[in-house]
Amino acid sequence: MMATRIHPLLGAFAILVFFFLLAPLVIIVGSALSDTTFLTFPPQGLTLRWFANIFQMEAFRRTAITSLQVAILGTGLSLLVGIPAAYALNRYRVELPRWLSTLFVLPILVPEIVFGFALLKSITIGLGLPVFISLVVGHALLILPYSVRVVGASLASFDFSIEEAARSLGCPPLKTFMTVVLPNIRAGVIAAFILAFITSINDVSVSVFLTGPGISTLPIQILAHMEQFFDPTIASVSVLLMLVTVGVMAIVEATLGLTFLTK
Amino acid sequence: MNKLARWGLTMPATIAVVLLLVIPVLLTIATTFGEAAGPFSTYTAFFKSGFRMAVLYRTLQVALITTGIALVVGFITAYVIAQMPGRLKSIMIVAAVFPLLTGVVVRSFAWLIILGKNGIINNVLMSVGLIGEPLSMLYTQGSVIVAMVYLFVPLMILTLVGVLEGIPRDLIEAAASLGARPIPTFLQVILPLAAPGLIVGAVLVFTGSFTSYATPQLLGGEKQMMMGTFLYQRAMVTFDWVGASTIAAIMVVITIGVVLIMSRMARRLNPMAV
């Protein structure tokens, strides 16, 4: 697109939009620091006790650990089945039917809340699988499209003749993939991992059906806490979650550059 | 050997999606046709019930209004971002991405602090003396829409920035050099080229807001029940599984229908199509 002069009204509007986008997040940080027992902004007095409070609340600690476990296992699983699928879709583009790539984006098309409910009915209740396993499987499936598409995007620019060369020199298929293909699509794999991880950590609609006695994820716990209490602890938990996001964005920036996300 | 390889590599993901998504969802929909009162009885009950139809209409209304506002706001912002020089552009894109990576619960919660009884807006208005009593802004359709727009504007911006950057500079310069004023240029050159992107963004926002759960739950509550919260309530509070499955089936049909119709439209509208 060309660089022209922007009408000052448009520029002013864009500035307002960015204020609208970022101010609520600043407000959460401010409320988390307020030395009051109720949520307020601007903060009255500054304290970090609400952050200390999180670690004293067993429910938050437990669900945060569950959330991390589910996100790591779910993301790992989705990459484990997603990378081979993305590879085959790109390598054998001509020979594979079109419906396959549609199938792998289905988890995005089906409403999450419907998917969560269907999973609860079929595998948690129907097959009697433990809640934790259902959570991991549900998250892995929910984020599979990211794995397939993001890894696929980086494979699209990979020159498969390099791989052919290694193979013709006698390198076995798996070793070729590990030593020739994988280093070339490292950025895509990292990006897929990060997007999938963030999606999993923040998920509500699928997880809300898959909580059991003593098992819940952090966002679901926050929701439940909010319905009973309205104190700065929630704000401080939210800030911690935001810090995870900041950390992740720093990793993306360092490895890929953030404009990657608009491609 | 090759055949084995390509099917073998796609098989795990295929089996996972079919076994854990396609079959469970189809089974859920299938259970709605198994009622003693007749195969479609649960649907006639839904469409005849004033309360349930009100939930459906409210959801469609909120999703449509959210999509409309997000389209306008997102398009203008993306347009401004696309014109920015490199460094500033990256900063603006980061600022748009950051809220997107922050969870739905956190972003909805922010609006509880802003709109609540002791919220920022009420505090400011009270201290200025404009109002004597705090306004009740929460648990209204307005509060749900504001939070939804907040959720989806970044998505719209990101979808459109790439599209607008892809519009060849020469086209706009050509229009200008042939004497086209900015507004006709916008209407006859930029808008048609951006149309497929606008449709993709609109579909993402519409389906996202139509099927949302956390935001209507937090900012709408019981009074502003939407399809997502209604489904949860039927399934987990009243344990009416057939009722919940009926809501699920209606949601699936509407979202997939919208996606199919709109993506066909986007393809037809694409003047750059090869």
XYZ file of C-alpha atoms in Angstrom:
537
model
C 0.000 0.000 0.000
C 1.204 3.476 -0.654
C 2.322 5.983 1.915
C 0.057 8.963 1.470
C -0.916 11.750 3.797
C -3.552 10.524 6.176
C -6.515 12.707 6.861
C -6.051 14.068 10.402
C -9.543 12.847 11.351
C -8.618 9.279 10.405
C -5.388 9.534 12.372
C -7.242 10.852 15.419
C -9.757 8.029 15.109
C -6.982 5.414 15.009
C -5.394 6.929 18.132
C -8.750 6.694 19.910
C -9.078 3.045 18.858
C -5.674 2.221 20.309
C -6.641 3.991 23.520
C -9.804 1.850 23.586
C -7.717 -1.292 23.028
C -5.022 -0.663 25.608
C -6.679 1.370 28.388
C -8.661 -1.596 29.801
C -5.430 -3.557 30.200
C -3.793 -0.631 32.017
C -6.863 -0.458 34.253
C -6.473 -4.128 35.205
C -2.825 -3.563 36.175
C -3.786 -0.493 38.222
C -6.597 -2.296 40.041
C -4.270 -5.165 40.913
C -1.983 -2.730 42.746
C -4.709 -0.956 44.724
C -4.437 -1.180 48.514
C -8.207 -1.570 48.899
C -10.252 -4.713 49.457
C -12.530 -3.817 46.567
C -11.661 -3.289 42.918
C -11.085 0.331 42.037
C -9.221 2.496 39.569
C -7.148 4.618 39.853
C -5.500 2.575 42.635
C -5.658 3.975 46.160
C -2.270 3.283 47.685
C 0.057 0.764 46.089
C 0.559 -2.801 47.261
C 1.701 -6.134 45.963
C -0.280 -8.091 48.534
C -2.867 -9.205 45.999
C -0.105 -10.981 44.125
C 1.006 -12.655 47.333
C -2.637 -13.538 47.902
C -2.786 -15.613 44.712
C -0.092 -17.939 45.931
C -1.888 -18.425 49.223
C -5.074 -19.476 47.451
C -4.853 -23.180 46.877
C -7.492 -23.173 44.116
C -5.561 -20.730 41.951
C -2.302 -22.576 42.501
C -3.809 -25.940 41.631
C -5.684 -24.762 38.538
C -2.672 -22.811 37.269
C -0.619 -26.016 37.408
C -3.407 -27.942 35.648
C -3.617 -25.234 32.975
C 0.116 -25.409 32.335
C 0.105 -29.212 32.180
C -2.851 -29.271 29.795
C -1.348 -26.544 27.595
C 2.032 -28.257 27.323
C 0.636 -31.757 26.746
C -2.117 -30.539 24.413
C 0.244 -28.405 22.345
C 2.786 -31.231 22.184
C 0.129 -33.686 21.031
C -1.248 -31.308 18.423
C 2.243 -30.752 16.981
C 2.958 -34.485 17.062
C 0.034 -35.226 14.740
C -0.038 -31.772 13.106
C 3.523 -31.583 11.771
C 3.369 -34.882 9.814
C -0.028 -33.853 8.424
C 1.250 -30.412 7.398
C 4.311 -32.040 5.817
C 2.232 -34.508 3.796
C -0.228 -31.818 2.695
C 2.630 -29.736 1.308
C 4.855 -32.523 -0.007
C 2.096 -34.481 -1.763
C -0.204 -31.554 -2.511
C -1.252 -32.960 -5.867
C -2.007 -36.502 -4.761
C -4.001 -35.791 -1.605
C -7.733 -35.021 -1.725
C -8.863 -31.467 -0.998
C -11.218 -32.451 1.794
C -8.229 -33.382 3.970
C -7.102 -29.799 4.455
C -10.722 -28.823 5.155
C -10.911 -31.563 7.771
C -7.942 -30.109 9.643
C -9.574 -26.683 9.986
C -12.876 -28.143 11.204
C -11.993 -27.530 14.875
C -12.119 -23.797 14.043
C -15.417 -24.059 12.147
C -17.344 -25.966 14.799
C -18.386 -23.623 17.640
C -16.079 -24.252 20.602
C -18.931 -24.424 23.058
C -20.584 -27.150 20.956
C -17.306 -29.054 20.700
C -16.821 -28.910 24.468
C -20.319 -30.215 25.106
C -19.954 -32.977 22.478
C -16.638 -34.059 24.015
C -18.144 -34.208 27.489
C -20.999 -36.375 26.221
C -18.914 -38.692 24.096
C -15.564 -39.291 25.751
C -15.885 -38.146 29.359
C -19.295 -39.615 30.023
C -19.668 -42.005 27.068
C -16.236 -43.642 27.198
C -15.615 -42.853 30.863
C -12.244 -41.204 30.226
C -10.763 -39.252 33.159
C -11.449 -35.497 33.112
C -7.764 -34.598 32.799
C -7.317 -36.809 29.725
C -10.460 -35.292 28.174
C -9.056 -31.801 28.779
C -5.726 -32.637 27.123
C -7.390 -34.323 24.148
C -9.925 -31.502 23.768
C -7.239 -28.816 23.835
C -4.996 -30.759 21.446
C -7.829 -30.924 18.927
C -8.889 -27.331 19.432
C -5.382 -26.114 18.555
C -4.623 -28.662 15.821
C -5.615 -26.190 13.049
C -2.938 -23.740 14.250
C -0.292 -26.466 14.155
C -1.267 -27.632 10.674
C -1.687 -24.170 9.173
C 1.279 -22.349 10.706
C 3.709 -25.217 10.113
C 2.173 -25.652 6.653
C 2.795 -21.978 5.869
C 6.497 -22.333 6.592
C 6.668 -25.597 4.613
C 5.110 -23.848 1.628
C 8.342 -21.913 1.099
C 10.560 -24.953 1.685
C 12.342 -26.356 -1.352
C 11.734 -30.088 -1.237
C 14.530 -30.761 -3.712
C 16.983 -30.259 -0.831
C 15.286 -33.146 0.894
C 15.399 -35.207 -2.297
C 19.138 -34.592 -2.451
C 19.694 -35.886 1.068
C 17.514 -38.913 0.379
C 19.314 -39.769 -2.858
C 22.606 -39.656 -0.967
C 21.282 -42.439 1.237
C 19.962 -40.557 4.290
C 17.016 -42.424 5.865
C 13.595 -40.612 5.729
C 13.219 -39.777 9.427
C 16.812 -38.606 9.771
C 16.375 -36.482 6.645
C 13.311 -34.880 8.142
C 15.048 -34.186 11.441
C 18.296 -32.856 10.000
C 17.181 -31.229 6.748
C 13.470 -30.292 6.876
C 12.973 -29.432 10.549
C 15.793 -26.858 10.862
C 14.291 -25.042 7.870
C 10.810 -24.772 9.385
C 11.939 -24.086 12.946
C 10.305 -20.651 12.998
C 6.963 -22.076 11.923
C 7.075 -24.771 14.583
C 7.912 -22.237 17.300
C 5.127 -19.933 16.136
C 2.647 -22.825 16.047
C 3.686 -23.897 19.531
C 3.249 -20.395 20.905
C -0.115 -19.707 19.284
C -1.380 -23.104 20.360
C -0.075 -22.660 23.895
C -1.690 -19.223 24.300
C -4.983 -20.516 22.894
C -4.951 -23.435 25.296
C -4.006 -21.383 28.389
C -6.855 -18.931 27.726
C -9.534 -21.382 26.640
C -12.911 -21.193 28.335
C -15.547 -22.605 26.010
C -14.176 -26.141 25.756
C -12.768 -26.384 29.282
C -15.944 -25.209 30.975
C -17.559 -28.601 30.317
C -14.507 -30.623 31.258
C -14.036 -29.814 34.894
C -14.425 -32.458 37.527
C -13.962 -32.885 41.250
C -10.655 -31.180 42.046
C -9.855 -30.543 38.376
C -10.302 -27.196 36.688
C -8.286 -24.798 34.602
C -7.205 -21.306 35.595
C -9.642 -19.279 33.433
C -12.560 -21.417 34.653
C -11.393 -20.910 38.243
C -11.193 -17.149 37.654
C -14.754 -17.176 36.288
C -16.000 -19.131 39.289
C -14.152 -16.818 41.692
C -15.614 -13.743 39.998
C -19.163 -14.941 40.508
C -18.615 -14.951 44.287
C -15.967 -12.321 45.016
C -15.037 -9.134 43.305
C -11.653 -8.357 44.818
C -8.271 -7.309 43.411
C -7.037 -10.923 43.493
C -8.715 -11.468 40.124
C -6.949 -8.418 38.763
C -3.596 -9.723 39.979
C -4.214 -13.167 38.430
C -5.125 -11.389 35.205
C -1.867 -9.422 35.368
C 0.080 -12.671 35.778
C -1.672 -14.099 32.719
C -0.827 -10.911 30.828
C 2.816 -11.283 31.858
C 2.806 -14.775 30.336
C 1.547 -13.155 27.119
C 4.262 -10.483 27.255
C 6.897 -13.179 27.720
C 5.533 -15.116 24.791
C 5.465 -12.029 22.580
C 9.082 -11.332 23.489
C 9.951 -14.858 22.325
C 8.050 -14.365 19.054
C 9.765 -11.051 18.474
C 13.177 -12.550 19.136
C 12.665 -15.547 16.855
C 10.357 -14.409 14.074
C 9.552 -10.738 14.333
C 5.999 -9.839 15.285
C 4.823 -8.893 11.819
C 4.841 -12.659 11.282
C 1.435 -12.696 12.937
C -0.196 -10.620 10.212
C 0.839 -12.967 7.432
C 5.763 -46.560 -0.819
C 4.901 -42.941 -1.528
C 1.214 -43.665 -1.164
C 1.856 -45.334 2.174
C 3.899 -42.349 3.322
C 1.350 -39.680 2.483
C -1.607 -41.524 3.972
C 0.424 -42.677 6.942
C 1.493 -39.124 7.759
C -1.990 -37.610 7.554
C -3.699 -40.552 9.245
C -3.102 -39.670 12.945
C -4.532 -36.164 12.525
C -7.402 -37.460 10.380
C -8.343 -40.130 12.894
C -8.129 -37.620 15.749
C -10.453 -35.114 14.078
C -12.946 -37.761 12.927
C -13.060 -39.689 16.214
C -12.952 -36.775 18.622
C -14.730 -34.003 16.746
C -16.794 -35.137 13.768
C -18.373 -38.213 15.378
C -19.093 -36.612 18.802
C -20.685 -33.549 17.175
C -22.730 -35.637 14.719
C -23.863 -37.947 17.537
C -24.882 -34.911 19.580
C -26.957 -33.625 16.670
C -28.354 -37.124 16.027
C -29.740 -37.390 19.566
C -32.051 -34.451 18.848
C -34.005 -36.505 16.287
C -34.633 -39.432 18.611
C -37.461 -38.020 20.699
C -40.584 -40.097 21.368
C -42.789 -37.189 20.301
C -41.380 -37.310 16.773
C -38.048 -36.640 15.068
C -38.432 -32.856 14.913
C -40.387 -32.353 18.129
C -37.494 -30.765 19.998
C -37.022 -28.220 17.188
C -40.714 -27.307 17.006
C -40.612 -26.856 20.780
C -37.619 -24.532 20.389
C -39.117 -22.432 17.607
C -42.481 -22.177 19.380
C -41.014 -21.083 22.698
C -40.935 -17.318 23.074
C -38.095 -17.457 25.591
C -35.821 -19.668 23.473
C -36.470 -17.662 20.317
C -35.696 -14.483 22.262
C -32.290 -15.974 23.140
C -31.658 -16.818 19.485
C -32.728 -13.358 18.267
C -30.685 -11.626 20.952
C -27.614 -13.642 19.984
C -28.040 -12.856 16.283
C -28.605 -9.187 17.110
C -25.530 -8.891 19.342
C -23.393 -10.754 16.780
C -24.582 -8.570 13.892
C -24.139 -5.265 15.756
C -20.693 -6.368 16.985
C -19.681 -7.368 13.450
C -20.895 -4.053 11.992
C -19.043 -1.906 14.538
C -15.897 -4.046 14.331
C -15.920 -3.782 10.522
C -16.013 0.015 10.512
C -13.584 0.516 13.409
C -11.223 -2.224 12.219
C -11.198 -1.033 8.610
C -10.365 2.587 9.433
C -7.661 1.560 11.904
C -6.150 -0.993 9.520
C -6.178 1.634 6.768
C -4.211 4.057 8.949
C -1.765 1.295 10.023
C -1.189 0.210 6.418
C -0.091 3.747 5.500
C 2.433 4.068 8.307
C 6.190 3.891 7.771
C 7.874 0.614 8.793
C 8.799 1.124 12.432
C 5.606 2.812 13.509
C 3.622 0.178 11.636
C 5.276 -2.636 13.605
C 4.579 -0.885 16.910
C 0.914 -0.427 15.990
C 0.581 -4.053 14.925
C 2.095 -5.199 18.230
C -0.363 -2.951 20.089
C -3.215 -4.601 18.197
C -1.905 -8.140 18.679
C -1.278 -7.832 22.395
C -4.953 -7.671 23.466
C -5.628 -10.572 21.097
C -3.202 -12.791 22.974
C -4.703 -11.824 26.321
C -7.459 -14.177 27.373
C -11.169 -13.629 26.906
C -11.772 -13.805 30.660
C -9.188 -11.110 31.396
C -10.477 -8.801 28.668
C -14.101 -9.210 29.726
C -13.174 -8.667 33.342
C -11.677 -5.271 32.447
C -15.144 -4.114 31.406
C -16.582 -5.202 34.753
C -14.170 -2.735 36.386
C -15.022 -0.022 33.876
C -18.806 -0.353 33.773
C -19.552 -1.595 37.302
C -21.467 0.201 40.106
C -18.166 1.361 41.622
C -16.601 1.352 38.196
C -14.528 4.023 36.549
C -17.298 5.585 34.488
C -19.645 5.851 37.481
C -16.866 7.223 39.717
C -15.952 9.889 37.191
C -19.542 10.943 36.515
C -20.366 11.029 40.248
C -17.307 13.077 41.132
C -18.049 15.581 38.402
C -21.598 15.730 39.697
C -23.296 14.751 36.434
C -25.195 11.941 38.142
C -26.361 11.475 41.732
C -26.889 7.719 41.574
C -24.532 5.220 39.949
C -25.824 4.090 36.556
C -26.489 0.376 36.056
C -24.578 -0.346 32.905
C -23.710 -3.997 33.509
C -25.931 -6.916 32.494
C -27.387 -5.024 29.546
C -27.129 -5.717 25.844
C -24.948 -2.623 25.598
C -22.356 -3.951 28.047
C -22.175 -7.268 26.180
C -21.734 -5.498 22.824
C -19.032 -3.125 24.124
C -17.012 -6.039 25.501
C -17.528 -8.073 22.312
C -16.377 -5.181 20.123
C -13.354 -4.910 22.399
C -12.657 -8.616 21.908
C -12.948 -8.647 18.144
C -11.619 -5.309 16.853
C -7.981 -6.532 17.061
C -8.888 -9.605 15.020
C -10.509 -7.406 12.386
C -7.493 -5.073 12.298
C -5.079 -7.971 11.820
C -7.220 -9.521 9.103
C -7.457 -6.232 7.193
C -3.910 -4.855 7.540
C -2.521 -7.626 5.352
C -5.312 -7.157 2.799
C -4.849 -3.383 2.580
C -1.082 -3.712 2.298
C -1.617 -6.071 -0.607
C -3.440 -3.457 -2.677
C -0.988 -2.392 -5.396
C 0.160 1.193 -5.002
C 0.035 1.797 -8.751
C -3.731 1.305 -8.819
C -4.370 4.105 -6.358
C -1.804 6.345 -7.999
C -3.380 5.611 -11.363
C -6.805 6.587 -10.038
C -5.381 9.793 -8.578
C -3.453 10.693 -11.741
C -6.627 10.205 -13.775
C -8.237 12.796 -11.547
C -10.272 10.623 -9.146
C -11.098 12.353 -5.863
C -10.263 10.480 -2.630
C -13.827 9.326 -1.941
C -14.555 7.854 -5.383
C -11.084 6.289 -5.315
C -11.964 4.681 -2.003
C -15.373 3.491 -3.178
C -14.330 2.280 -6.627
C -10.773 1.070 -6.107
C -9.941 0.314 -2.462
C -13.283 -1.056 -1.267
C -13.769 -3.614 -4.085
C -10.206 -4.857 -3.616
C -10.621 -5.081 0.141
C -14.042 -6.752 -0.069
C -12.848 -10.372 0.222
C -10.809 -9.436 3.303
C -13.766 -7.586 4.794
C -15.889 -10.702 4.307
C -13.297 -12.946 5.962
C -13.065 -10.536 8.909
C -16.843 -10.281 9.177
C -17.214 -14.077 9.191
C -14.570 -14.457 11.916
C -16.195 -11.808 14.099
C -19.757 -12.954 13.484
C -19.100 -16.621 14.262
C -16.877 -15.672 17.211
C -19.469 -13.422 18.819
C -22.418 -15.650 17.915
C -20.841 -18.620 19.699
C -19.169 -16.798 22.604
C -19.644 -17.962 26.163
C -17.432 -16.147 28.679
C -18.295 -12.564 27.714
C -22.099 -12.876 27.769
C -21.773 -14.897 30.966
C -19.756 -12.170 32.730
C -21.267 -8.999 31.269
C -24.764 -10.144 30.377
C -25.609 -12.600 33.127
C -28.977 -14.354 33.291
C -30.846 -11.370 31.883
C -28.905 -11.271 28.639
C -28.667 -14.999 27.989
C -27.131 -15.856 24.618
C -26.927 -19.169 22.737
C -23.557 -20.085 24.257
C -24.581 -19.398 27.840
C -27.984 -20.990 27.156
C -26.304 -24.193 25.931
C -24.125 -24.337 29.032
C -27.072 -23.689 31.338
C -29.211 -26.415 29.703
C -26.362 -28.927 29.812
C -24.780 -28.281 33.200
C -27.436 -26.603 35.330
C -30.749 -28.150 34.311
C -29.202 -31.314 32.772
C -31.569 -31.114 29.832
C -29.268 -32.882 27.394
C -31.683 -33.022 24.500
C -32.424 -29.311 24.895
C -28.683 -28.549 25.010
C -28.067 -30.711 21.938
C -30.831 -28.867 20.087
C -29.162 -25.527 20.834
C -25.833 -27.051 19.728
C -27.329 -28.242 16.430
C -28.873 -24.821 15.696
C -25.534 -23.147 16.443
C -23.625 -25.525 14.156
C -26.073 -25.039 11.276
C -26.013 -21.238 11.557
C -22.217 -20.870 11.887
C -21.314 -23.347 9.144
C -24.060 -21.909 6.928
C -22.686 -18.384 7.360
C -19.130 -19.566 6.655
C -20.132 -21.431 3.477
C -22.301 -18.648 2.044
C -19.833 -15.890 2.826
C -16.720 -17.711 1.615
C -18.484 -18.381 -1.686
C -19.312 -14.675 -1.871
C -15.705 -13.727 -1.088
C -14.475 -15.922 -3.927
C -16.927 -14.409 -6.393
C -16.072 -10.856 -5.327
C -12.344 -11.331 -5.782
C -11.377 -9.247 -8.805
C -7.737 -10.306 -8.476
C -8.713 -13.982 -8.612
C -6.437 -16.050 -10.776
